[in-house]
């Protein structure tokens, strides 16, 4: 029971490269946030400490989440490339098992 | 705002210290976070259209699985951007409260200073006045500190913690152990996160040919993370791709609206009605998927 199947390996492969670039741009944001050292120059009053700690944790968690999502973007891009390659290989393999092709060349 | 030196000395004299906070730096940090968000949203948009182009004309089991997975990945990006967007206003709120507390403390001390100047010229009576005024000022400054601390602890810190919690959830979703699920035949093994994971079996079947019509007959989710524009009243005449897009947009939009409401602690009638309408439209689309 197979449904319709159609694919264009070229556009999948092109999308893979683009997705990798999106992942890089996305990854740049948490890297930038971590470099800024947010919360480092608010002052030293003990009254602020709980909020400051909550803020620092929030930014850190945000950066971690963004990194994980950048990795997911990258994996999606990799998956597109793998899919394109698998389809091309499958097509080539299928081409080789057709006997008529062997005799024609 | 810096504490004037004579105020610092006066504060020391009566045994309190002025709140040591650089609210400008606090506000600058809030600005840095909000400056990062549009970049995230634009990457999410770019990734969405890349996916649309790459999978144009790609149909079948694996294509549907890929689209399902993309809903999760792409939706996650937007939700994180929307959640990060809630942090700067909270931090700015903290900056204003801290700055106000500091100003209030300094005001108390300035008024004490003027009393002291007059009192010190008035001999024994003046000394008595000065002593009692010092006690009053000390109590007032401590009351200001207490109010500040309580306000931050009961309203602002919990708001930040809620944002952290939501970000943690989103991070866990993004990093979920999905390898091996989905469609390993096409995705290729290798232990990486499969982009085909997370597919829903009931919707993975039967992707009808959608044609090239990707018209904007309905509204969409914009950079606020909320759905704006016309809501679909029927799913007839909608392609699979459109249905999936609108479903995803509506789900994200409803979540954003809920988050906003939770943060604001209330919502107006128009906002509630809109959310209700979006829920209805989403229900209709979901029902439609289930019938297939």
XYZ file of C-alpha atoms in Angstrom:
397
model
C 0.000 0.000 0.000
C 2.124 2.861 -1.243
C 0.920 6.394 -1.776
C 2.222 8.719 -4.366
C 5.962 9.343 -4.303
C 7.724 12.226 -5.952
C 11.016 13.836 -5.158
C 13.601 16.219 -6.491
C 17.024 15.345 -5.056
C 18.509 18.543 -6.494
C 16.301 20.867 -4.503
C 16.706 18.702 -1.394
C 20.488 18.938 -1.687
C 20.335 22.700 -2.258
C 18.059 23.071 0.757
C 20.531 21.131 2.845
C 23.293 23.666 2.253
C 20.972 26.547 2.998
C 19.729 24.891 6.162
C 23.327 24.531 7.328
C 23.835 28.262 6.872
C 20.634 29.008 8.784
C 21.925 26.795 11.586
C 25.180 28.762 11.693
C 23.374 32.082 11.864
C 21.135 30.726 14.607
C 24.107 29.392 16.531
C 25.756 32.819 16.416
C 23.055 34.267 18.680
C 23.682 32.154 21.812
C 27.424 32.520 21.277
C 27.010 36.291 21.165
C 24.791 36.293 24.280
C 27.336 34.271 26.227
C 30.182 36.562 25.232
C 28.350 39.657 26.440
C 28.637 38.563 30.063
C 25.140 39.844 30.818
C 24.419 40.730 34.424
C 28.086 41.328 35.219
C 27.902 45.067 35.843
C 24.685 45.604 37.735
C 26.308 46.462 41.028
C 27.150 44.455 44.089
C 24.150 44.947 46.341
C 23.138 41.728 48.084
C 19.478 42.679 47.711
C 19.799 42.178 43.978
C 21.493 38.809 44.168
C 18.385 36.594 43.840
C 17.095 38.430 40.806
C 20.538 38.625 39.264
C 20.967 34.869 39.702
C 17.549 34.214 38.158
C 18.414 36.457 35.221
C 21.805 34.834 34.647
C 20.241 31.374 34.742
C 17.527 32.444 32.326
C 20.015 33.797 29.790
C 22.156 30.683 30.166
C 19.172 28.378 29.679
C 18.092 30.423 26.687
C 21.543 30.112 25.133
C 21.570 26.343 25.725
C 18.128 25.953 24.186
C 19.154 28.013 21.172
C 22.265 25.867 20.707
C 20.186 22.691 20.854
C 17.815 24.148 18.284
C 20.693 25.187 16.044
C 21.881 21.576 16.213
C 18.383 20.408 15.268
C 18.420 22.793 12.283
C 21.776 21.427 11.251
C 20.541 17.849 11.630
C 17.533 18.702 9.472
C 19.881 20.037 6.810
C 21.990 16.878 7.083
C 18.847 14.791 6.760
C 17.915 16.578 3.541
C 21.354 15.830 2.078
C 21.176 12.203 3.223
C 17.747 11.851 1.687
C 18.938 13.239 -1.631
C 21.989 10.931 -1.610
C 19.925 7.897 -0.656
C 17.477 8.580 -3.467
C 20.248 8.986 -6.030
C 21.928 5.779 -4.882
C 18.636 3.916 -4.918
C 17.997 5.173 -8.428
C 21.465 4.133 -9.602
C 21.113 0.717 -7.950
C 17.741 0.189 -9.557
C 19.280 1.177 -12.883
C 21.955 -1.515 -12.561
C 19.496 -4.359 -11.920
C 17.623 -3.779 -15.143
C 19.212 -6.323 -17.513
C 18.210 -4.456 -20.686
C 20.535 -1.653 -19.731
C 23.517 -3.990 -19.566
C 22.979 -5.285 -23.104
C 22.322 -1.831 -24.564
C 25.719 -0.449 -23.523
C 22.584 57.317 38.735
C 25.582 57.598 41.047
C 25.230 58.252 44.718
C 26.568 61.735 45.577
C 29.619 61.419 47.907
C 28.189 63.408 50.836
C 25.054 61.218 50.725
C 27.241 58.158 50.956
C 28.954 59.544 54.034
C 25.686 60.504 55.634
C 24.329 57.035 54.968
C 27.376 55.535 56.656
C 26.883 57.845 59.618
C 23.363 56.571 60.290
C 24.294 52.981 59.500
C 22.492 52.232 56.215
C 23.813 51.921 52.712
C 22.307 53.235 49.540
C 21.243 50.499 47.117
C 24.255 49.733 44.968
C 22.766 49.272 41.518
C 23.684 50.553 38.086
C 20.261 50.555 36.524
C 21.647 51.822 33.218
C 23.670 48.639 32.898
C 20.626 46.565 33.816
C 18.624 48.277 31.088
C 21.509 47.828 28.625
C 21.506 44.080 29.292
C 17.771 43.940 28.716
C 18.391 45.746 25.434
C 21.051 43.207 24.428
C 18.585 40.354 24.897
C 15.842 42.036 22.914
C 18.307 42.950 20.171
C 19.064 39.244 19.704
C 15.443 38.213 19.158
C 14.688 39.658 15.685
C 17.730 37.752 14.385
C 16.254 34.512 15.700
C 12.877 35.191 14.134
C 14.442 36.018 10.780
C 16.442 32.768 10.796
C 13.237 30.893 11.606
C 11.522 32.545 8.640
C 14.462 31.837 6.342
C 14.599 28.207 7.436
C 10.859 27.899 6.832
C 11.076 29.125 3.258
C 14.189 27.016 2.621
C 12.197 24.005 3.727
C 9.285 25.003 1.511
C 11.533 25.356 -1.533
C 13.539 22.204 -0.847
C 10.455 20.039 -0.463
C 8.440 21.555 -3.279
C 7.268 18.631 -5.337
C 8.510 16.115 -2.774
C 5.709 13.805 -1.783
C 5.262 10.472 -0.144
C 5.691 8.847 3.242
C 9.111 10.317 3.869
C 8.032 13.771 2.716
C 5.106 13.786 5.122
C 7.323 12.584 7.950
C 9.810 15.336 7.154
C 7.074 17.962 7.162
C 5.812 16.706 10.526
C 9.273 16.939 11.979
C 9.770 20.386 10.564
C 6.694 21.595 12.380
C 8.425 20.677 15.617
C 11.857 22.085 14.776
C 10.708 25.283 13.080
C 7.955 25.866 15.623
C 10.481 25.438 18.423
C 12.682 28.187 16.989
C 9.800 30.641 16.984
C 8.631 29.684 20.447
C 12.108 30.233 21.840
C 12.330 33.634 20.161
C 8.899 34.565 21.544
C 9.843 33.389 25.037
C 13.148 35.269 24.994
C 11.169 38.345 24.050
C 9.366 38.280 27.394
C 12.613 38.608 29.371
C 13.634 42.209 28.498
C 10.436 43.853 29.826
C 10.860 42.001 33.133
C 14.485 43.093 33.408
C 13.550 46.657 32.497
C 10.919 46.503 35.210
C 13.639 45.505 37.641
C 15.831 48.400 36.475
C 13.029 50.915 37.110
C 12.135 49.472 40.507
C 15.774 49.408 41.611
C 16.359 52.907 40.344
C 13.208 54.167 42.082
C 14.260 52.541 45.354
C 17.662 54.154 45.124
C 16.185 57.578 44.394
C 13.789 57.197 47.315
C 16.662 56.316 49.633
C 18.724 59.267 48.469
C 15.736 61.564 48.876
C 15.395 60.484 52.481
C 19.084 61.155 53.068
C 19.001 64.558 51.358
C 16.123 65.637 53.545
C 18.031 64.403 56.589
C 21.058 66.397 55.455
C 19.128 69.652 55.348
C 17.663 69.035 58.823
C 21.122 68.204 60.195
C 22.605 71.406 58.832
C 19.988 73.470 60.619
C 20.011 71.357 63.780
C 23.763 71.332 64.309
C 23.726 75.083 64.760
C 21.087 74.867 67.489
C 23.026 73.398 70.418
C 21.621 70.701 72.699
C 18.077 70.927 71.345
C 19.470 70.622 67.843
C 21.411 67.486 68.781
C 18.220 65.886 70.050
C 16.355 66.783 66.861
C 19.210 65.474 64.743
C 19.302 62.149 66.622
C 15.579 61.540 66.256
C 15.650 62.521 62.588
C 18.510 60.095 62.004
C 16.451 57.280 63.513
C 13.450 58.196 61.373
C 15.571 58.281 58.234
C 17.174 54.938 59.050
C 13.751 53.357 59.456
C 12.521 54.911 56.225
C 15.506 53.663 54.236
C 15.101 50.195 55.675
C 11.417 50.237 54.758
C 12.326 51.173 51.184
C 14.819 48.288 51.004
C 12.265 45.888 52.396
C 9.615 46.972 49.890
C 12.088 46.692 47.042
C 13.251 43.245 48.086
C 9.723 41.941 48.555
C 8.484 43.366 45.284
C 11.346 41.804 43.364
C 11.027 38.464 45.157
C 7.267 38.128 44.719
C 6.769 39.540 41.219
C 9.905 39.853 39.143
C 12.064 36.873 40.113
C 9.156 34.415 39.633
C 8.480 35.951 36.215
C 12.090 35.295 35.196
C 11.907 31.761 36.624
C 8.815 31.052 34.530
C 10.682 32.142 31.402
C 13.639 29.916 32.363
C 11.315 26.960 32.847
C 9.717 27.450 29.454
C 13.141 27.747 27.805
C 14.203 24.515 29.503
C 11.129 22.755 28.128
C 11.841 24.028 24.641
C 15.473 22.945 24.910
C 14.522 19.458 25.991
C 12.124 19.167 23.086
C 14.822 20.224 20.638
C 17.381 17.777 21.998
C 15.004 14.827 22.390
C 16.526 11.412 21.652
C 14.843 10.796 18.338
C 17.481 8.928 16.398
C 16.325 5.674 14.909
C 12.646 6.584 14.779
C 10.981 7.848 11.692
C 12.293 6.692 8.396
C 15.845 5.411 8.704
C 15.782 3.938 5.217
C 15.715 7.374 3.672
C 17.279 9.458 6.376
C 20.264 7.182 6.608
C 21.498 5.667 9.855
C 24.440 7.085 11.741
C 22.960 7.945 15.086
C 22.243 11.568 14.371
C 18.922 13.182 15.174
C 16.613 12.021 12.428
C 14.700 14.834 10.777
C 11.920 12.360 10.188
C 11.296 11.634 13.837
C 8.184 12.651 15.629
C 5.814 11.844 12.803
C 2.224 11.153 13.618
C 1.080 7.896 12.023
C -2.502 9.064 11.491
C -1.409 12.040 9.413
C 1.543 10.395 7.720
C -0.708 8.629 5.245
C -2.212 10.027 2.078
C -0.591 13.276 1.042
C -2.756 14.491 -1.783
C -1.212 16.483 -4.580
C -1.373 20.084 -3.504
C -0.535 21.856 -6.692
C 1.547 24.999 -6.662
C -1.070 27.221 -5.080
C 0.515 28.671 -1.944
C -1.696 31.734 -1.920
C -2.091 33.853 1.193
C -5.818 33.492 1.379
C -5.615 33.234 5.126
C -3.663 35.111 7.692
C -0.395 33.940 9.137
C 1.701 34.242 12.210
C 3.836 37.364 12.116
C 6.931 38.432 14.044
C 4.884 38.984 17.225
C 4.409 35.197 17.331
C 0.665 35.679 17.002
C -1.680 34.859 14.166
C -3.006 37.934 12.417
C -5.319 38.194 9.455
C -8.245 36.057 8.380
C -8.864 32.753 10.090
C -9.972 29.943 7.786
C -13.640 29.050 8.165
C -13.420 25.798 6.246
C -10.694 23.356 5.335
C -12.167 22.600 1.920
C -9.909 23.644 -0.867
C -6.885 23.726 1.398
C -3.774 21.799 0.438
C -1.938 19.555 2.896
C 0.883 22.025 3.080
C -1.399 24.949 3.788
C -3.247 23.005 6.436
C -0.022 22.086 8.143
C 1.253 25.635 8.009
C -1.934 27.110 9.416
C -2.156 24.423 12.081
C 1.381 25.160 13.202
C 0.872 28.940 13.090
C -2.300 28.660 15.129
C -0.738 26.377 17.724
C 2.220 28.737 18.170
C -0.049 31.755 18.217
C -2.321 30.320 20.898
C 0.694 29.426 23.015
C 2.142 32.931 22.610
C -1.184 34.460 23.598
C -1.383 32.198 26.642
C 2.137 33.139 27.666
C 1.361 36.811 27.302
C -1.754 36.403 29.353
C 0.128 34.536 32.081
C 2.760 37.216 32.180
C 0.334 40.122 32.159
C -1.905 38.331 34.647
C -5.070 39.331 32.810
C -6.478 39.687 29.322
C -9.022 41.907 27.667
C -12.209 40.705 26.016
C -11.047 41.233 22.436
C -7.928 39.235 23.059
C -9.933 36.410 24.650
C -12.370 36.279 21.758
C -9.542 36.164 19.241
C -7.937 33.280 21.153
C -11.273 31.456 21.194
C -11.633 31.905 17.416
C -8.106 30.625 16.853
C -8.791 27.583 19.027
C -11.912 26.865 16.981
C -10.072 27.136 13.674
C -7.299 24.907 15.007
C -9.842 22.328 16.184
C -11.390 22.283 12.723
C -8.048 21.634 11.041
C -7.123 18.927 13.517
C -10.473 17.225 12.991
C -9.858 17.344 9.295
C -6.507 15.575 9.708
C -8.121 12.889 11.834
C -10.787 12.127 9.270
C -8.280 11.120 6.628
